[in-house]
Coordinates of C-alpha atoms and ligand atoms in Angstrom, one line a residue:
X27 CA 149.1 131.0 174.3
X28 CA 146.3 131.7 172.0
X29 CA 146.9 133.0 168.7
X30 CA 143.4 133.8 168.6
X31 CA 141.2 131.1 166.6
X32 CA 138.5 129.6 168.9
X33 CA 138.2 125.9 169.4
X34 CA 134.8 124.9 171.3
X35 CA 134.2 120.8 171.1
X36 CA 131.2 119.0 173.1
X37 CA 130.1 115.6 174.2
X38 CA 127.0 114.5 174.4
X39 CA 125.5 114.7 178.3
X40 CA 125.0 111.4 179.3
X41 CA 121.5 109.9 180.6
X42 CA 122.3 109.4 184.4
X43 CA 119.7 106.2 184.2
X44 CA 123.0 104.2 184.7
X45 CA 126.5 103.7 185.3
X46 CA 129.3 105.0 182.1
X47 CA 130.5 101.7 179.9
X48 CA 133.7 101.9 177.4
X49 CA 131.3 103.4 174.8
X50 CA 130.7 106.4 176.8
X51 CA 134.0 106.7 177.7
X52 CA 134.9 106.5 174.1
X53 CA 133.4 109.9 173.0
X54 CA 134.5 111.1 176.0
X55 CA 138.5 110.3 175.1
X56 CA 138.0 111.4 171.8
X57 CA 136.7 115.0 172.5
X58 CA 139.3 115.3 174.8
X59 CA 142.1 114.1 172.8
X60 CA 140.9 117.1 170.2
X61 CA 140.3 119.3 173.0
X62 CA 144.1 118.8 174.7
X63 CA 145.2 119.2 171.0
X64 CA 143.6 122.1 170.0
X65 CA 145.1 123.9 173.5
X66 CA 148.6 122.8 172.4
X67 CA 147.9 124.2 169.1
X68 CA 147.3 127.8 171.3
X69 CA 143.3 128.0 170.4
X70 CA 140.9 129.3 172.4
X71 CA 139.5 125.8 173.7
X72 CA 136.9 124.9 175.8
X73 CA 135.8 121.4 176.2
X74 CA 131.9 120.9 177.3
X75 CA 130.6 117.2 178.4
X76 CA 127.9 116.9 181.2
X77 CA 124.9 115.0 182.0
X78 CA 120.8 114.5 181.1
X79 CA 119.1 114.5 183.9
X80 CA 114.9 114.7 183.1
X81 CA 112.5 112.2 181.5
X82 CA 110.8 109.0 182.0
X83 CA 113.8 107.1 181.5
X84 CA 115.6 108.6 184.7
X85 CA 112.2 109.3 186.5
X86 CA 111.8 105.3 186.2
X87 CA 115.6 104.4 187.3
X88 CA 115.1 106.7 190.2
X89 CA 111.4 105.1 191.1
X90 CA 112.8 101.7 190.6
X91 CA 115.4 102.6 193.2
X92 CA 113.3 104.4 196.1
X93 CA 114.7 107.7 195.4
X94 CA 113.3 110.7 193.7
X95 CA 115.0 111.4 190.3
X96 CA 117.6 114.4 191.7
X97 CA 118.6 112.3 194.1
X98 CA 119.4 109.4 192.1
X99 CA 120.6 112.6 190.0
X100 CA 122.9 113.3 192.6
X101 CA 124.1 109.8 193.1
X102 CA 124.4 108.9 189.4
X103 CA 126.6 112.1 188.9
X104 CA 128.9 112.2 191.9
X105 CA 129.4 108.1 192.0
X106 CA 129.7 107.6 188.4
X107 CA 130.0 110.4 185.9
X108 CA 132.4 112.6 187.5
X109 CA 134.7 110.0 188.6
X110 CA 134.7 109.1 185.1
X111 CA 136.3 112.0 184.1
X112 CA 138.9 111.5 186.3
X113 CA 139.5 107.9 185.6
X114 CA 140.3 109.2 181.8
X115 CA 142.4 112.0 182.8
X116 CA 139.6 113.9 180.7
X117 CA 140.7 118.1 181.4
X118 CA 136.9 119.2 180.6
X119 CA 136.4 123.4 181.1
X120 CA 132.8 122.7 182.1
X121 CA 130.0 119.9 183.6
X122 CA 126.5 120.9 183.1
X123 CA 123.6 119.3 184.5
X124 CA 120.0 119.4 182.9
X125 CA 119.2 120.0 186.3
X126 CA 121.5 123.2 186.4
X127 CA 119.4 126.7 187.6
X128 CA 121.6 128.1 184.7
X129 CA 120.3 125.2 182.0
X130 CA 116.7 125.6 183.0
X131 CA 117.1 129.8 183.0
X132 CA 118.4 129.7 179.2
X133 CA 115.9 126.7 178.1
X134 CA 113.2 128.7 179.5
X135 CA 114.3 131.9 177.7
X136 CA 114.6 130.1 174.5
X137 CA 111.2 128.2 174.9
X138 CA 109.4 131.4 175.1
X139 CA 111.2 133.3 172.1
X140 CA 110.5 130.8 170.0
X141 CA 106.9 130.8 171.5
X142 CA 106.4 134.1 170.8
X143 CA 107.7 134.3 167.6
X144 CA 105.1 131.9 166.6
X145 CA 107.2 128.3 166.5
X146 CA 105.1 126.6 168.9
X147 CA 101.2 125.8 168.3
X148 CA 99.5 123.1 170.5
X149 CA 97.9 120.5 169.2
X150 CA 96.2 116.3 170.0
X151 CA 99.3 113.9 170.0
X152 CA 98.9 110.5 169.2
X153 CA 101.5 108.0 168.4
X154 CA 103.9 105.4 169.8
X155 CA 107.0 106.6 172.2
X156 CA 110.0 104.7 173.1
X157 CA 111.3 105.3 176.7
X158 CA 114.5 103.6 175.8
X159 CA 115.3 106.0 173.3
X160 CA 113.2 108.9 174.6
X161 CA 112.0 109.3 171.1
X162 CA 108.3 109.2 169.0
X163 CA 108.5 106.5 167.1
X164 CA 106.6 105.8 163.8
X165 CA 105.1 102.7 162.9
X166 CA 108.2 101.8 160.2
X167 CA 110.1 102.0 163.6
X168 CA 108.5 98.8 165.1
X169 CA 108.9 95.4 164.7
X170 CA 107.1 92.9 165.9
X171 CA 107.9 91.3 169.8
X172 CA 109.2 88.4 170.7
X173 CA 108.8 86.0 174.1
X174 CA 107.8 87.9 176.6
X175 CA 106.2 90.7 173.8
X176 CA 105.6 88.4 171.7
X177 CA 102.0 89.6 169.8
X178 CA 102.8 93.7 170.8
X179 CA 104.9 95.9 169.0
X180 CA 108.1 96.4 170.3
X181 CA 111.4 99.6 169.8
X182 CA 113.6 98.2 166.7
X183 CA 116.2 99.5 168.9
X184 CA 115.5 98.5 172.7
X185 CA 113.0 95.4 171.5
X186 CA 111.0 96.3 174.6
X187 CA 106.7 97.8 174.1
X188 CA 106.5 100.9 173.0
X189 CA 103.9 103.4 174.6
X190 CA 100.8 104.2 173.0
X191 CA 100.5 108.4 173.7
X192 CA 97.5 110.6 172.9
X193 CA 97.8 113.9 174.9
X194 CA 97.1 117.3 174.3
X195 CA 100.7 119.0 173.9
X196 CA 102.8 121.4 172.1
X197 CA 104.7 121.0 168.7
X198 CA 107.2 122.6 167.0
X199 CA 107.3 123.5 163.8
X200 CA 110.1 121.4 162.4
X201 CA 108.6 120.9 158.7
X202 CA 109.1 124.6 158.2
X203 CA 113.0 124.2 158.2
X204 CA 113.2 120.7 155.8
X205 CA 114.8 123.5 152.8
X206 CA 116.7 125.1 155.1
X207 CA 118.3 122.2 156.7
X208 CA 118.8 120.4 153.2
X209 CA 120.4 123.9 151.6
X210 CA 122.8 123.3 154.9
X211 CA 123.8 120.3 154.5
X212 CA 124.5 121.4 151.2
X213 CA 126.2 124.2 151.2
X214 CA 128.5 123.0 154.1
X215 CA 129.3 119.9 153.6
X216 CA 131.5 119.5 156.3
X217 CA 128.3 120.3 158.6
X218 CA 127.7 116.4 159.5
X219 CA 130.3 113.6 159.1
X220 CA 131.7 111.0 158.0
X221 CA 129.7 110.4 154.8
X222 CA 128.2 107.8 155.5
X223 CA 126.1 109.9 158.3
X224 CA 125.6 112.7 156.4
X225 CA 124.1 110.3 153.8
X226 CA 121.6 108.7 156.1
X227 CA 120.4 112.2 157.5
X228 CA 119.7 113.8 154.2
X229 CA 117.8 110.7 153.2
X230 CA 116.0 111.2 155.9
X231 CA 115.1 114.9 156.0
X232 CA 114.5 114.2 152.0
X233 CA 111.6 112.2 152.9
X234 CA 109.6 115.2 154.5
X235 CA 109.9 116.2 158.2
X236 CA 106.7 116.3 160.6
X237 CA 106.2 118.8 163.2
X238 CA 107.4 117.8 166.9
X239 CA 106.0 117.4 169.7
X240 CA 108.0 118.9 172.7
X241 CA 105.9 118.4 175.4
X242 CA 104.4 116.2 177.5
X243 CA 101.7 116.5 180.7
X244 CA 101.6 112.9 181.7
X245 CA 105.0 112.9 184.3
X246 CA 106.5 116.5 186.1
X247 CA 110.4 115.3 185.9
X248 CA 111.5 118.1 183.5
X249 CA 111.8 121.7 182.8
X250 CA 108.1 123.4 182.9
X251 CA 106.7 125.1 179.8
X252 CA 106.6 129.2 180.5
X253 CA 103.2 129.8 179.5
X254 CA 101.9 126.3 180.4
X255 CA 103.1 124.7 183.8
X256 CA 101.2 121.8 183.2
X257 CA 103.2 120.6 180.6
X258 CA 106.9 119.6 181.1
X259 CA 109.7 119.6 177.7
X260 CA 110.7 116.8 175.6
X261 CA 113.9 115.7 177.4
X262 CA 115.7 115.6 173.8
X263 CA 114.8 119.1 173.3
X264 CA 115.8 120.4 176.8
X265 CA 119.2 118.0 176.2
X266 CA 120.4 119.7 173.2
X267 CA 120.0 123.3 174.3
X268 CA 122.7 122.4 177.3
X269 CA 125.2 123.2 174.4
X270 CA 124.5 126.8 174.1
X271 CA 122.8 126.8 178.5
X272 CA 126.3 126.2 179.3
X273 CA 127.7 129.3 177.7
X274 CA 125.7 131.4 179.3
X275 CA 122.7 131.7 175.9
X276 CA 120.0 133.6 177.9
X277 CA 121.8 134.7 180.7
X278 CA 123.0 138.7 181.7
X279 CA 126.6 136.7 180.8
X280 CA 126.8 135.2 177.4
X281 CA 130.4 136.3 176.8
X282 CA 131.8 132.6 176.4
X283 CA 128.3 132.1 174.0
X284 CA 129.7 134.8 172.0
X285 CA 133.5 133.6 172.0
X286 CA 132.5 130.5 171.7
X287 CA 130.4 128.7 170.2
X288 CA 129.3 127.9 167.1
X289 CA 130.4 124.2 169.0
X290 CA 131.8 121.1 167.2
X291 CA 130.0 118.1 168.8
X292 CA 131.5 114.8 169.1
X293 CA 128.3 112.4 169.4
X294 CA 127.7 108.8 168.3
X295 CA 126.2 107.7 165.6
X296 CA 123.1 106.9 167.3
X297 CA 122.3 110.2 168.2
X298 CA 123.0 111.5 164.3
X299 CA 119.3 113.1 163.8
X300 CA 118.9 114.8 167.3
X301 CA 122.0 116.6 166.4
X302 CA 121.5 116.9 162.8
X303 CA 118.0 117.7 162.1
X304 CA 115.9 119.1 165.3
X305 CA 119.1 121.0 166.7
X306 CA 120.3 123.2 163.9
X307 CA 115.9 123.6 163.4
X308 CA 115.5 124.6 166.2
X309 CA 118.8 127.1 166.1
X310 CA 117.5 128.2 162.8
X311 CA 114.0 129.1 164.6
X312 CA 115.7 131.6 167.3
X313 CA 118.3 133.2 165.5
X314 CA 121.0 131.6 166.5
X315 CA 124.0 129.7 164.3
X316 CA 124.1 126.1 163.8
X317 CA 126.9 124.1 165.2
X318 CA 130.2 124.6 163.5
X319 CA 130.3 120.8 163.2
X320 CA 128.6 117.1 164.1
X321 CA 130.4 114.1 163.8
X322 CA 129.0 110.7 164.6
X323 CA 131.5 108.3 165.6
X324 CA 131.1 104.5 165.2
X325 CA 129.7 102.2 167.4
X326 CA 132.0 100.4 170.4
X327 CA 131.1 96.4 169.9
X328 CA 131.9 93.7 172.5
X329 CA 132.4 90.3 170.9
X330 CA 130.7 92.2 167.6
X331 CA 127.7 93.1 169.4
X332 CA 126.2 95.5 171.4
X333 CA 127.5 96.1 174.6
X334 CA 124.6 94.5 176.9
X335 CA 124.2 94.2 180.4
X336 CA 122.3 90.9 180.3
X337 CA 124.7 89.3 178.1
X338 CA 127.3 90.2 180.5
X339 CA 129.3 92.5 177.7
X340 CA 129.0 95.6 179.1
X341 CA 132.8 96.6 180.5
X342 CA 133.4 99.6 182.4
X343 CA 136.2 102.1 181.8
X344 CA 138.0 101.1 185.2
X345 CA 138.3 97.6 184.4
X346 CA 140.6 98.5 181.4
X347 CA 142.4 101.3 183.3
X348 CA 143.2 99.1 186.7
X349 CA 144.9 97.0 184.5
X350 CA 146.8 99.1 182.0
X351 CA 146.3 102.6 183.0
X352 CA 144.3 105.5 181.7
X353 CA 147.0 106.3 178.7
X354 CA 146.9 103.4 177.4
X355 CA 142.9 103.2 177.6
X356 CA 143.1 106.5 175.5
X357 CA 145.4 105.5 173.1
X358 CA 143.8 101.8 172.3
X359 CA 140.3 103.5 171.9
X360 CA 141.7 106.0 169.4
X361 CA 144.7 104.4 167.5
X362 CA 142.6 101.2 166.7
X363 CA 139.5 102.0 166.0
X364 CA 138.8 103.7 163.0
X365 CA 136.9 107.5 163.8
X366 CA 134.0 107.2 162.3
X367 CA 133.5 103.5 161.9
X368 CA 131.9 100.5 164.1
X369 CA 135.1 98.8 165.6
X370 CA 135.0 95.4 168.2
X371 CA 136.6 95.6 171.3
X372 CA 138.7 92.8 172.9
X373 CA 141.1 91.9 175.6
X374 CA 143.6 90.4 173.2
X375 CA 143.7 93.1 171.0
X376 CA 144.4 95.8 173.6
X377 CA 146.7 93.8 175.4
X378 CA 148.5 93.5 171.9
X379 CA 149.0 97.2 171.4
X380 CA 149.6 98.1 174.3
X381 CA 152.9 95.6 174.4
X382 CA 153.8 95.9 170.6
X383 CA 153.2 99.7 170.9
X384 CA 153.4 101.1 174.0
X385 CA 155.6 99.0 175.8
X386 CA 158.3 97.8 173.3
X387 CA 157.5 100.8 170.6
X388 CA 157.2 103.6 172.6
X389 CA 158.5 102.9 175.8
X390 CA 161.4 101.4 174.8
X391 CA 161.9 103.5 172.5
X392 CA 162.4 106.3 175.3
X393 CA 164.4 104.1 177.9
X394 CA 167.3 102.7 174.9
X395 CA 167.8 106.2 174.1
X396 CA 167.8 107.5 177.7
X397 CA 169.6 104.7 178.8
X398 CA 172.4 105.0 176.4
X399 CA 173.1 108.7 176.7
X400 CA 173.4 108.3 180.5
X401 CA 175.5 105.3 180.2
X402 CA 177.9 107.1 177.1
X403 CA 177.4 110.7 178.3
X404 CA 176.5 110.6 182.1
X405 CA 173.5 112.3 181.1
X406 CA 174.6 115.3 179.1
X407 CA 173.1 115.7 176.0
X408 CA 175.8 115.9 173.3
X409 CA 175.7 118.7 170.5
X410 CA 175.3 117.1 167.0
X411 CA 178.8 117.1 164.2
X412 CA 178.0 116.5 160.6
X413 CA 174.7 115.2 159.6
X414 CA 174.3 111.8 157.6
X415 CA 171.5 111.5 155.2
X416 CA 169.8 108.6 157.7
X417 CA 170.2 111.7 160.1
X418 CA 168.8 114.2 158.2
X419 CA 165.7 111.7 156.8
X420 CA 164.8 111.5 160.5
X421 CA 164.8 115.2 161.3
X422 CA 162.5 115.5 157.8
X423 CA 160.0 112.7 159.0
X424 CA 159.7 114.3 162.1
X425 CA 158.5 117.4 160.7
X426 CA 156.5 115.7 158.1
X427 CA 154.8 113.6 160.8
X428 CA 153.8 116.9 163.4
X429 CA 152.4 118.5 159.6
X430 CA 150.1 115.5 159.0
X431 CA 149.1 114.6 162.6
X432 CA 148.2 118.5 162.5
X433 CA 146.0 118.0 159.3
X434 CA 144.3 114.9 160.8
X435 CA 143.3 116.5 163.8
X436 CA 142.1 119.4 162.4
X437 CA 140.2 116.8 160.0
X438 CA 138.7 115.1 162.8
X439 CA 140.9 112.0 162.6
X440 CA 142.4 111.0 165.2
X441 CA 143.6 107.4 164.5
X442 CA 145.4 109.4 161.5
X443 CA 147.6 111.2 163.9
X444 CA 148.3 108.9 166.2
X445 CA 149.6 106.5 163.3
X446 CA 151.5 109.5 161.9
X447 CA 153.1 110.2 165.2
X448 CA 153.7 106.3 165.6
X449 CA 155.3 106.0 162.3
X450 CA 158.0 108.2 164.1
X451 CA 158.3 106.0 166.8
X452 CA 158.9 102.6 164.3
X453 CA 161.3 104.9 162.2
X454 CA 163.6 106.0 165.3
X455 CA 163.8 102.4 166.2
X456 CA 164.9 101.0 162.8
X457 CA 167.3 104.2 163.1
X458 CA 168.9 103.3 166.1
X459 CA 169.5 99.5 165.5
X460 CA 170.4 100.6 162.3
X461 CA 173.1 102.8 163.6
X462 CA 174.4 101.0 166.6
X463 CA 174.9 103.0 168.8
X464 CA 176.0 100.8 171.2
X465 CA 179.0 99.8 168.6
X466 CA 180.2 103.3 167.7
X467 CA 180.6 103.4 171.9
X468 CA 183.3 101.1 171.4
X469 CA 185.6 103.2 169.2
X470 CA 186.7 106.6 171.0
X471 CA 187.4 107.8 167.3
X472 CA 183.2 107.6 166.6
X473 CA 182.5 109.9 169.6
X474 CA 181.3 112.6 167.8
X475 CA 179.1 110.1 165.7
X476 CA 177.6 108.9 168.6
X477 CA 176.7 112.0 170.0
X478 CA 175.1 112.7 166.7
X479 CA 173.2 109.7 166.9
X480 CA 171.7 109.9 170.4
X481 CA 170.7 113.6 170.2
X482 CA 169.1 112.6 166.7
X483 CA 167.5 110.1 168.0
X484 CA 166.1 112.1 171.4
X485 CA 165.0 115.4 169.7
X486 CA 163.0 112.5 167.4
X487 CA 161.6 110.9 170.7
X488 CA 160.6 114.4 172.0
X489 CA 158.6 115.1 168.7
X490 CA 156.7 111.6 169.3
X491 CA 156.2 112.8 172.7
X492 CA 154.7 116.6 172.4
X493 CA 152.6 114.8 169.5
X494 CA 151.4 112.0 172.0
X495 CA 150.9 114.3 174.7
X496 CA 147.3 114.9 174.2
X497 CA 146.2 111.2 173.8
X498 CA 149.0 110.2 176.9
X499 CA 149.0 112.9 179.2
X500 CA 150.8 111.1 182.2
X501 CA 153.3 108.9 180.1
X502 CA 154.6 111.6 178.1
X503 CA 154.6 114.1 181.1
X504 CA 157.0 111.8 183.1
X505 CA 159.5 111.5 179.9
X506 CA 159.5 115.5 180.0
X507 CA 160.4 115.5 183.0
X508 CA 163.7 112.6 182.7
X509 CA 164.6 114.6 179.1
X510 CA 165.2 117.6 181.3
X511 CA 163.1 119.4 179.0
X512 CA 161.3 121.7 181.7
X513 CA 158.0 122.8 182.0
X514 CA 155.0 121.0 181.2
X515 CA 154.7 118.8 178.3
X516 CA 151.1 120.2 178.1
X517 CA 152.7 123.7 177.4
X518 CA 154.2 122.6 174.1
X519 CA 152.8 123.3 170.3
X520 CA 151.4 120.6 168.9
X521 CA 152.1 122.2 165.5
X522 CA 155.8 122.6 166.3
X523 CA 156.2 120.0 167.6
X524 CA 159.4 119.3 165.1
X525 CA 161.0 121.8 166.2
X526 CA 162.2 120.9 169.5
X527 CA 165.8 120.8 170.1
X528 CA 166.6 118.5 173.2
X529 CA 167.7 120.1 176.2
X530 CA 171.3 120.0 177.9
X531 CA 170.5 116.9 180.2
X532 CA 168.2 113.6 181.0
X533 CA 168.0 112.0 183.7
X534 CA 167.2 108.2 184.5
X535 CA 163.1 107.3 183.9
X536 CA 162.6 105.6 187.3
X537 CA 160.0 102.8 185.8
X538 CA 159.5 102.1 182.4
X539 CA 156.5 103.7 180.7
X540 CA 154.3 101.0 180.6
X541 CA 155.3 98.2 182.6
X542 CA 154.0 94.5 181.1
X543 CA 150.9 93.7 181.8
X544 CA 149.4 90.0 182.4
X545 CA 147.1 88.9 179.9
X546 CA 143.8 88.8 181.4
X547 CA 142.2 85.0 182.1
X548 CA 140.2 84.2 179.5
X549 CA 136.5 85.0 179.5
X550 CA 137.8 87.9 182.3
X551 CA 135.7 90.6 180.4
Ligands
LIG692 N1 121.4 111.8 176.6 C1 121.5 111.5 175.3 C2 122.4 112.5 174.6 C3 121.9 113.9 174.7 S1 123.0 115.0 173.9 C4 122.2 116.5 173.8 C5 122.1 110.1 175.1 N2 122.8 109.6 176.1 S2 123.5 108.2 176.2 O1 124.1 108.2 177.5 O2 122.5 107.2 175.9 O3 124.5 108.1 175.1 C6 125.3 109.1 174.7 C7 126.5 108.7 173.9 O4 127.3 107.7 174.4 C8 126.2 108.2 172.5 O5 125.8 109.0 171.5 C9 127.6 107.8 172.1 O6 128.3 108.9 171.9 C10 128.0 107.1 173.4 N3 127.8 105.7 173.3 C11 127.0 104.9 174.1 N4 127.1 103.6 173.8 C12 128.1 103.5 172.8 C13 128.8 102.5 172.2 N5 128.5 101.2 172.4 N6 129.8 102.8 171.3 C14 130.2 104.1 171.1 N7 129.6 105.1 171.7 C15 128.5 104.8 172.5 O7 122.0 109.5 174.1

């Protein structure tokens, strides 16, 4: 169903030195909540998330677990990451793997053109590095230890040592693209949001940018230099090229790198500079185009901080998605937390929406109006008489709502269209107690009205439900299915998704949507 536009969107791969928490899964439900959209919209759409597999931080999960690092690799990745996918109901075109023959054949083909075109000199290293981060730090970026480090300098980020390196390695010339990379940010101002990022990155490539090091001789776990197999890439730099690895860049078949990308990636925050700075520099140095996009998300907090093993805040997807199922995991993450801002999750608060909005909004919403036409029409879905202005102000929101959910997405704001699509849902319910249907049922003279009413009110709910489709692909497919609308609800526009008419019958809905859940016992995170 592609009208021909191209809509490529990427996660970042994940470090496999541990198991996914809710803020992984976060970027993962948000790329593919843009992803399912942009299908229904009939682009072109191809969804990329995966995994990074090399450096010292995996090489010292694997060691720490008596297993070499592709075998904890292969553990991490079939016992954790994948399944994740499927516990989100995440429909991703691709997985790569750092480890990939294809990854390691395209970084190896873009390590050596930008060799040869005289990008990469080698040089004496010294400086700090943090294996938390997997970044050079400078000294700006420590701050002083405390009880077990106290007296050492420890990451800002990871408060752990940092490591003092002076090798013999390669660099790449990074300070040659500070204009460029400034006259980009400029010109395109869209090129790195929200603001507030885009802000902080230009400050930072203001101040001057150094030249990097990419390589390192002291560990083998990573992909070996061309001309120098003593020397094995920066992980970050071998991470970012999966983007254009997976498409086939370097490869006898880079048809889906020329469909495709320029890429939009969804990252976090965090990982603003990588994307922002080095990646489009190191685009810039082999010809190719810079990312269509990079937006850094906010930061997932548990209790207002960091999500932390030790403290015992870390949650993991399935605990949320045992309990109220992978719909409502999707929906929480994106209607109530702001894209683009820090947001705190809690139990209460998800238990909260998911009954105010889900259950008695939503899903109510769907079973009353099922219910009733069953009950008034034996299923049949009446044809509509004379329009009322509370009739016709329904019919007009819905269309308004599919227009700005539409905008939003395309905007990159996804808690704008789900609150667009939910002001629907609030609207159809003051419509229906308004109207009564339940009264006009009593008066054989108001059969027509009634009709009118209920088949209002269902082409309404099927609007809300082609507009939640992406975010709640299992709710809204069962509702397809008792609305007799046919097909898949995944088939339907996005962008027309006014303009559906109801279909000639429903049928009961078996269970409700989303059943009550019991609020968790306290402290149960
Ligand atoms: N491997 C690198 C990325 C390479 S991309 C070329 C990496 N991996 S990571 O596993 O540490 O984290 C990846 C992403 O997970 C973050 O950028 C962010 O998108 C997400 N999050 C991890 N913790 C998070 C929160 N607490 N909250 C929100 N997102 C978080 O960095």
């Amino acid at each position: 169903m592609s009208d021909g536009s191209s809509f490529s969107i990427t996660t970042p791969i994940f470090y496999v030195n541990d198991v996914p928490h809710i803020g992984h899964a976060y970027t993962e439900v948000a790329a593919d909540f843009l992803a399912r959209w942009h299908r229904q919209r009939g682009d072109d759409t191809w969804l990329l998330t995966g995994t990074d597999e090399h450096g010292q931080k995996i090489l010292r999960s694997a060691v720490a677990n008596d297993m070499t690092p592709r075998e904890w690799a292969d553990r991490l990745v079939e016992t954790a990451w994948l399944p994740l996918l499927n516990t989100l109901d995440v429909a991703n075109d691709d997985f790569i793997r750092t480890t990939d023959e294809r990854h390691e054949r395209g970084v190896t083909a873009f390590l050596q053109k930008l060799y040869d075109d005289g990008y990469i000199y080698s040089g004496d290293f010294e400086g700090f590095y943090c294996v938390g981060c997997e970044e050079y730090k400078q000294p700006s970026d420590l701050v002083a230890g405390t009880g077990p480090y106290e007296g050492q300098q420890v990451c800002a980020i990871h408060s752990i040592p940092v490591e003092v390196l002076s090798e013999r390695n390669y660099f790449f010339r990074m300070s040659d693209f500070q204009q460029r990379l400034l006259d980009l940010y400029e010109s395109n101002p869209q090129f790195i949001q929200p603001e507030s990022v885009r802000n902080e990155v230009i400050r930072f490539v203001s101040q001057g940018l150094r030249d990097l090091s990419i390589s390192r001789s002291t560990f083998d776990w990573g992909i070996k230099l061309p001309w120098d197999d003593e020397q094995v890439l920066y992980v970050w730099f071998d991470a970012l090229l999966n983007y254009i690895t997976a498409l086939g860049y370097g490869s006898d078949d880079d048809e889906a790198f020329r469909r495709l990308w320029p890429s939009v990636h969804v990252i976090g925050k965090d990982i603003a500079r990588f994307h922002a700075v080095i990646w489009p520099a190191m685009l810039m140095a082999a010809d190719v185009p810079v990312p269509e996009r990079v937006f850094g998300h906010g930061w997932l907090l548990v209790g207002g901080e960091k999500m932390s093993k030790s403290k015992g805040t870390g949650i993991v997807p399935v605990e949320i998605t045992e309990r109220f199922g992978s719909d409502a995991f999707r929906y929480y993450f994106l209607r109530a937390f702001v894209f683009g801002s820090d947001g705190s999750f809690s139990w209460e608060d998800i238990s909260n929406r998911y009954h105010a909005e889900l259950a008695n909004g939503y899903g109510n919403l769907a079973s009353r109006i099922i219910a009733m036409l069953l009950r008034y029409f034996d299923g049949a879905v009446p044809a509509r008489g004379a329009l009322t202005d509370s009739d016709t102000a329904i019919d007009e929101l819905a269309e308004r709502v599919t227009g700005r959910a539409d905008e939003a997405m395309l905007a990159l704001q996804p808690h704008l269209a789900i609150a667009a699509a939910y002001e629907l849902v609030e609207a159809l319910n003051g419509y229906i107690t308004e109207q009564q249907p339940w009264v006009l049922a009593k008066d054989d003279a108001q059969r027509e009205r009634l009709g009118t009413v209920l088949t209002t009110a269902l082409r309404g709910l099927g609007t809300v439900s082609v507009l939640f489709s992406p975010v709640m692909p299992k709710a809204t497919e069962t509702l397809w299915a008792s609305i007799g609308a046919g097909g898949s609800i995944a088939d339907q526009r996005v962008d027309r998704a006014w303009e559906w008419q109801a279909a000639t019958t429903v049928s009961p809905l078996e269970n409700g949507l989303f059943p009550r859940v019991e609020q968790p016992e306290q402290g149960a995170a």
